[in-house]
Coordinates of N, CA, C and O in Angstrom, one line a residue:
G24 N -75.7 101.1 -91.2 CA -76.6 100.7 -90.3 C -76.4 100.1 -89.1 O -75.3 99.7 -89.3
C25 N -77.4 100.1 -88.8 CA -77.7 99.0 -87.4 C -78.2 98.0 -87.3 O -79.7 98.2 -87.6
R26 N -77.8 96.8 -86.8 CA -78.4 96.1 -87.0 C -78.8 95.8 -85.0 O -78.7 95.8 -84.3
V27 N -80.3 95.8 -84.9 CA -81.2 95.3 -83.7 C -81.3 93.8 -83.7 O -83.0 94.1 -83.9
P28 N -80.7 92.7 -83.2 CA -81.6 91.9 -83.4 C -83.0 91.4 -82.6 O -82.7 91.8 -80.9
L29 N -83.9 91.0 -82.7 CA -85.0 90.9 -81.8 C -85.9 89.3 -81.4 O -85.7 88.8 -82.8
S30 N -86.3 88.7 -80.3 CA -87.2 88.0 -80.2 C -88.8 88.4 -79.6 O -88.3 89.3 -78.5
I31 N -89.2 87.9 -80.0 CA -90.6 88.6 -80.1 C -91.7 87.1 -79.3 O -91.4 86.1 -80.0
G32 N -92.1 87.3 -78.1 CA -92.4 86.2 -77.8 C -94.5 85.9 -78.0 O -94.8 87.0 -78.8
T33 N -94.7 85.6 -77.5 CA -95.8 85.0 -77.4 C -97.3 85.7 -76.9 O -96.7 86.6 -76.3
P34 N -98.1 85.7 -77.8 CA -99.2 87.3 -76.9 C -99.5 86.9 -75.8 O -99.6 86.0 -75.4
V35 N -99.8 87.8 -74.7 CA -100.5 87.1 -73.7 C -101.6 88.2 -73.0 O -101.4 89.2 -73.3
E36 N -102.6 87.7 -72.5 CA -103.7 88.8 -72.6 C -103.8 89.0 -70.7 O -103.2 88.2 -69.7
D37 N -103.8 90.1 -70.5 CA -103.2 91.4 -69.2 C -104.5 92.4 -69.3 O -105.6 92.1 -70.2
F38 N -104.6 92.7 -68.3 CA -105.4 94.6 -68.1 C -104.3 95.6 -67.7 O -103.0 95.6 -67.3
D39 N -104.6 96.9 -68.4 CA -103.6 98.3 -68.2 C -104.0 98.2 -66.8 O -104.5 97.6 -66.3
K40 N -103.4 99.4 -66.7 CA -103.2 100.6 -65.4 C -105.0 100.7 -65.2 O -105.4 100.7 -63.6
K41 N -105.8 101.0 -65.4 CA -107.0 101.1 -65.8 C -107.9 100.1 -65.5 O -109.2 100.5 -65.3
G42 N -107.8 99.0 -65.4 CA -108.4 97.5 -65.1 C -108.6 97.5 -66.6 O -109.4 95.9 -67.3
E43 N -108.0 97.9 -68.0 CA -109.1 97.4 -69.9 C -108.5 96.2 -69.4 O -107.4 96.4 -70.1
P44 N -108.6 95.1 -70.7 CA -107.9 94.2 -71.6 C -107.1 94.9 -72.0 O -107.7 95.4 -73.3
C45 N -105.7 94.2 -72.2 CA -104.8 94.1 -73.0 C -104.1 93.4 -73.6 O -104.0 91.6 -72.6
V46 N -103.2 93.0 -74.9 CA -102.4 91.9 -74.7 C -100.9 93.1 -74.7 O -100.8 94.0 -75.1
S47 N -100.4 91.8 -74.2 CA -98.5 92.1 -74.4 C -98.0 91.1 -74.9 O -98.4 90.2 -74.8
Y48 N -96.6 91.6 -75.0 CA -95.7 91.2 -76.2 C -94.2 91.3 -75.2 O -94.1 92.5 -74.7
D49 N -93.9 89.7 -75.4 CA -92.3 89.9 -74.7 C -91.4 90.5 -76.0 O -91.6 89.9 -76.9
V50 N -90.7 90.9 -76.0 CA -89.9 91.7 -76.7 C -87.8 91.6 -76.1 O -87.7 92.3 -75.1
V51 N -87.0 90.3 -76.9 CA -85.9 90.4 -76.3 C -84.9 91.4 -76.9 O -85.2 90.6 -77.9
A52 N -83.7 92.1 -76.3 CA -82.9 92.2 -76.8 C -82.0 92.6 -76.5 O -81.6 92.2 -75.1
N53 N -80.8 92.7 -76.7 CA -79.4 92.7 -76.5 C -79.1 93.2 -75.8 O -79.9 94.5 -75.5
P54 N -78.9 93.4 -74.0 CA -78.9 94.3 -72.8 C -78.0 95.7 -73.4 O -78.3 97.0 -72.9
E55 N -77.5 95.4 -74.4 CA -76.7 96.7 -75.0 C -77.2 97.8 -75.4 O -77.3 99.4 -75.3
V56 N -78.3 97.0 -76.3 CA -79.2 98.3 -76.6 C -79.6 98.5 -75.9 O -80.6 100.1 -76.0
V57 N -80.4 97.4 -75.1 CA -81.0 98.1 -73.9 C -80.2 99.3 -73.4 O -81.2 100.6 -72.6
E58 N -79.2 99.0 -72.7 CA -78.6 100.7 -72.6 C -78.7 101.9 -73.5 O -78.6 102.6 -72.5
Q59 N -78.0 101.4 -74.4 CA -78.0 102.6 -75.5 C -79.6 103.1 -75.7 O -79.2 104.8 -75.0
C60 N -81.0 102.3 -75.2 CA -81.7 103.2 -75.4 C -82.3 103.7 -74.2 O -83.3 105.5 -74.7
S61 N -81.6 103.9 -73.4 CA -81.8 104.7 -71.5 C -80.9 105.9 -71.9 O -81.3 106.9 -71.0
T62 N -80.2 106.2 -73.3 CA -79.5 107.4 -73.1 C -79.5 108.3 -74.0 O -79.0 108.9 -74.0
E63 N -79.6 107.8 -75.3 CA -80.3 108.3 -76.3 C -81.7 108.0 -76.9 O -81.8 107.0 -76.8
P64 N -82.1 109.2 -76.4 CA -83.9 108.8 -76.3 C -84.0 109.0 -78.1 O -85.2 108.3 -78.1
A65 N -83.4 109.5 -79.0 CA -83.5 109.2 -80.9 C -83.2 107.7 -81.1 O -84.8 107.9 -82.0
F66 N -82.7 107.1 -80.5 CA -82.8 105.5 -80.9 C -83.6 105.1 -80.2 O -83.8 103.9 -80.9
R67 N -84.2 104.9 -78.9 CA -84.7 104.2 -78.3 C -86.1 104.4 -79.0 O -86.7 103.8 -79.6
E68 N -86.5 105.5 -79.7 CA -87.2 105.8 -80.3 C -86.9 104.8 -81.7 O -88.8 104.2 -81.9
Q69 N -86.3 104.7 -82.0 CA -86.1 103.9 -83.7 C -86.1 102.4 -83.1 O -86.7 101.9 -83.7
V70 N -85.8 101.9 -81.6 CA -86.1 100.8 -81.4 C -87.6 100.3 -81.3 O -88.1 98.8 -81.5
V71 N -88.6 101.0 -80.4 CA -89.7 101.0 -80.1 C -90.3 100.7 -81.6 O -90.8 99.9 -81.3
Q72 N -89.7 101.7 -82.4 CA -90.6 101.5 -83.5 C -90.3 100.4 -84.6 O -91.2 99.3 -85.1
L73 N -89.7 99.7 -84.3 CA -88.4 98.3 -84.5 C -89.4 97.5 -83.8 O -89.8 96.4 -84.8
C74 N -89.3 97.4 -83.1 CA -90.0 96.1 -81.9 C -91.9 96.4 -82.7 O -92.4 94.9 -82.7
L75 N -92.2 97.9 -82.9 CA -93.9 97.4 -83.3 C -93.8 96.6 -84.4 O -94.9 96.0 -84.7
A76 N -93.0 97.3 -85.3 CA -93.1 96.9 -86.5 C -92.5 95.0 -86.6 O -93.4 94.3 -87.4
A77 N -92.0 94.6 -85.8 CA -92.0 93.2 -85.6 C -92.9 92.0 -85.2 O -93.3 91.4 -85.7
V78 N -93.7 93.1 -83.9 CA -95.0 92.3 -83.4 C -95.4 92.5 -84.5 O -96.4 91.3 -84.8
A79 N -96.1 93.7 -85.5 CA -97.0 93.7 -86.1 C -96.7 92.4 -87.7 O -97.3 91.9 -87.6
Q80 N -95.3 92.6 -87.3 CA -95.3 92.1 -88.7 C -95.7 90.3 -88.7 O -95.6 88.8 -89.2
K81 N -95.4 89.9 -86.5 CA -95.1 88.3 -86.4 C -96.4 88.1 -86.7 O -96.6 86.8 -87.4
Y82 N -97.3 88.8 -86.0 CA -98.1 88.0 -85.3 C -99.9 89.2 -86.8 O -100.5 88.5 -86.2
K83 N -98.8 89.5 -87.5 CA -100.1 90.1 -88.7 C -101.1 90.9 -88.8 O -102.5 90.1 -88.6
I84 N -100.6 91.5 -87.3 CA -101.6 92.0 -86.6 C -101.1 93.7 -86.5 O -100.3 94.4 -87.6
E85 N -102.3 95.1 -86.9 CA -102.2 96.2 -86.8 C -101.9 97.2 -85.7 O -103.0 97.0 -85.0
L86 N -101.0 97.6 -85.8 CA -100.7 98.5 -83.7 C -100.6 99.8 -84.0 O -100.7 99.7 -85.2
D87 N -101.0 100.4 -82.9 CA -101.4 101.8 -83.0 C -99.8 102.2 -82.7 O -99.3 101.7 -82.1
A88 N -99.7 103.0 -84.0 CA -98.0 103.9 -83.6 C -97.4 104.8 -82.1 O -96.4 104.9 -82.3
R89 N -98.8 105.5 -81.1 CA -98.6 105.9 -80.2 C -98.2 104.8 -79.6 O -99.0 104.1 -79.3
F90 N -97.5 105.3 -78.4 CA -97.0 104.7 -77.2 C -96.7 105.3 -76.2 O -96.2 106.8 -76.2
K91 N -97.2 105.3 -75.0 CA -96.2 105.7 -73.8 C -95.4 104.6 -73.1 O -95.7 103.0 -73.3
L92 N -93.9 104.4 -73.0 CA -93.3 103.7 -72.1 C -93.3 103.3 -70.5 O -93.4 104.9 -69.6
P93 N -93.5 102.9 -70.3 CA -94.1 102.7 -68.5 C -92.8 102.7 -68.1 O -91.6 102.0 -68.4
K94 N -92.6 102.6 -66.5 CA -91.9 102.8 -65.7 C -91.4 101.7 -65.1 O -90.4 101.3 -64.4
I95 N -92.3 100.7 -65.1 CA -91.7 99.2 -65.3 C -91.2 98.8 -65.6 O -91.3 99.7 -67.5
K96 N -90.2 97.5 -65.1 CA -89.1 97.1 -66.3 C -90.1 95.9 -67.1 O -89.7 95.1 -68.4
Y97 N -91.1 95.6 -66.5 CA -91.9 94.1 -66.9 C -93.2 94.0 -66.9 O -94.0 94.5 -65.7
K98 N -93.9 93.8 -68.0 CA -95.5 93.8 -67.8 C -95.9 92.4 -67.5 O -95.8 91.4 -68.1
G99 N -96.8 92.0 -66.8 CA -97.3 90.3 -66.3 C -96.7 89.6 -65.2 O -95.8 90.5 -64.1
T100 N -96.8 89.4 -65.0 CA -96.1 88.4 -63.4 C -95.5 87.4 -63.2 O -94.5 86.6 -62.9
S101 N -95.3 86.5 -64.9 CA -94.0 85.8 -65.1 C -93.5 85.9 -66.4 O -94.2 86.0 -66.9
V102 N -91.7 85.7 -66.3 CA -91.4 86.1 -67.4 C -91.7 85.3 -68.3 O -91.2 84.0 -68.2
Q103 N -91.7 85.2 -70.1 CA -91.8 84.2 -71.1 C -90.9 83.4 -70.9 O -89.8 84.5 -70.9
L104 N -90.1 82.1 -71.6 CA -89.2 81.6 -71.5 C -89.2 81.7 -73.3 O -90.0 81.6 -74.1
Q105 N -88.0 82.3 -73.8 CA -88.0 82.3 -75.2 C -86.4 81.5 -75.1 O -85.4 81.9 -74.7
R106 N -86.5 81.5 -76.7 CA -85.1 80.5 -77.3 C -84.3 81.7 -78.0 O -85.4 82.3 -79.0
I107 N -83.6 82.0 -77.7 CA -82.1 82.8 -79.1 C -81.3 81.6 -79.0 O -80.3 81.0 -78.6
R108 N -81.0 82.3 -80.5 CA -80.2 80.9 -81.0 C -78.5 81.9 -81.0 O -79.0 82.8 -81.0
K109 N -78.0 81.6 -81.1 CA -76.5 81.4 -80.2 C -75.9 81.6 -82.0 O -75.8 80.6 -82.7
K110 N -75.1 82.5 -81.9 CA -74.3 82.6 -84.0 C -73.1 81.2 -83.8 O -72.4 81.4 -82.3
K111 N -72.8 80.5 -84.2 CA -71.9 79.0 -83.7 C -70.7 80.0 -84.8 O -70.9 80.5 -85.6
E112 N -69.7 79.3 -84.4 CA -67.9 79.5 -85.0 C -68.2 78.9 -86.7 O -68.9 77.9 -86.3
S113 N -67.7 79.4 -87.7 CA -67.3 78.9 -88.6 C -66.8 77.9 -88.7 O -66.0 77.2 -87.4
Q114 N -67.1 76.7 -89.3 CA -66.9 75.3 -89.2 C -65.5 75.2 -90.5 O -64.5 74.0 -90.6
I115 N -65.3 76.2 -91.4 CA -64.3 76.3 -92.5 C -63.1 76.9 -91.8 O -63.5 77.6 -90.8
Q116 N -62.2 75.5 -92.5 CA -60.5 76.0 -91.6 C -60.2 76.5 -93.1 O -60.5 75.1 -93.8
E117 N -58.8 77.4 -92.7 CA -57.9 77.6 -94.3 C -57.7 76.0 -93.9 O -56.8 75.5 -93.1
V118 N -56.8 75.6 -95.3 CA -55.8 74.5 -95.8 C -54.3 74.6 -95.8 O -54.5 75.7 -96.6
D119 N -53.9 74.0 -95.3 CA -52.4 75.0 -95.5 C -52.3 74.3 -97.4 O -51.8 72.8 -97.4
D120 N -51.8 75.1 -98.0 CA -51.3 74.5 -99.8 C -50.1 73.5 -99.5 O -50.1 72.8 -100.7
S121 N -49.1 73.4 -98.3 CA -48.1 72.6 -98.7 C -48.5 71.2 -98.6 O -48.4 70.1 -99.2
K122 N -50.3 71.1 -98.2 CA -50.4 69.8 -97.5 C -51.6 69.6 -99.0 O -52.2 68.2 -98.5
A123 N -52.6 70.3 -99.1 CA -53.2 70.5 -99.8 C -52.8 69.1 -101.2 O -51.5 69.9 -101.9
P124 N -53.9 68.2 -101.9 CA -53.1 67.8 -102.8 C -53.4 68.5 -104.0 O -54.7 69.1 -104.2
L125 N -52.4 67.7 -105.0 CA -52.5 69.0 -106.3 C -53.5 68.9 -107.4 O -54.6 67.5 -107.2
P126 N -54.1 68.7 -108.5 CA -55.5 69.4 -108.8 C -55.2 67.7 -109.4 O -54.4 67.4 -110.1
G127 N -55.8 67.1 -109.5 CA -56.5 65.6 -110.3 C -55.9 64.3 -109.8 O -55.2 63.5 -110.8
T128 N -54.9 65.3 -108.8 CA -54.6 63.8 -107.8 C -55.2 63.7 -106.2 O -55.8 64.6 -105.9
S129 N -55.3 62.4 -106.0 CA -55.5 62.1 -104.5 C -54.6 62.3 -103.5 O -53.4 62.3 -104.3
A130 N -55.3 62.6 -102.4 CA -53.9 62.7 -100.9 C -53.0 61.6 -101.3 O -52.2 62.3 -100.7
S131 N -53.9 60.1 -101.0 CA -53.0 59.6 -100.7 C -51.6 59.3 -101.7 O -51.2 58.6 -101.5
R132 N -52.3 59.9 -102.8 CA -50.5 59.4 -103.9 C -49.6 60.6 -104.0 O -49.0 60.2 -104.7
R133 N -49.3 61.3 -103.2 CA -48.9 62.4 -102.7 C -47.5 61.6 -102.0 O -46.8 61.2 -101.5

């Protein structure tokens, strides 16, 4: 399986190229995912479907599954700020068995 973490922005009211009102959503993905989408059409299709499903789930809306990918990289006038959680390193460390207290004793009695 492939894991594609996404961050979905808030809805932004805008206008499409015909001047009709529309709503756009920023979706942030790892740059490697974006690069792979540009070289592999089948993967791009899967990521687009994933993005549509993520937006629909987050905002509890129904989206049309038909889509066209515009040649522009960004829709809108300013990029929305989004917070992306950074995976923290584990704070758990292995303990050297020779320094571990014996069962039923405390470390100070050794």
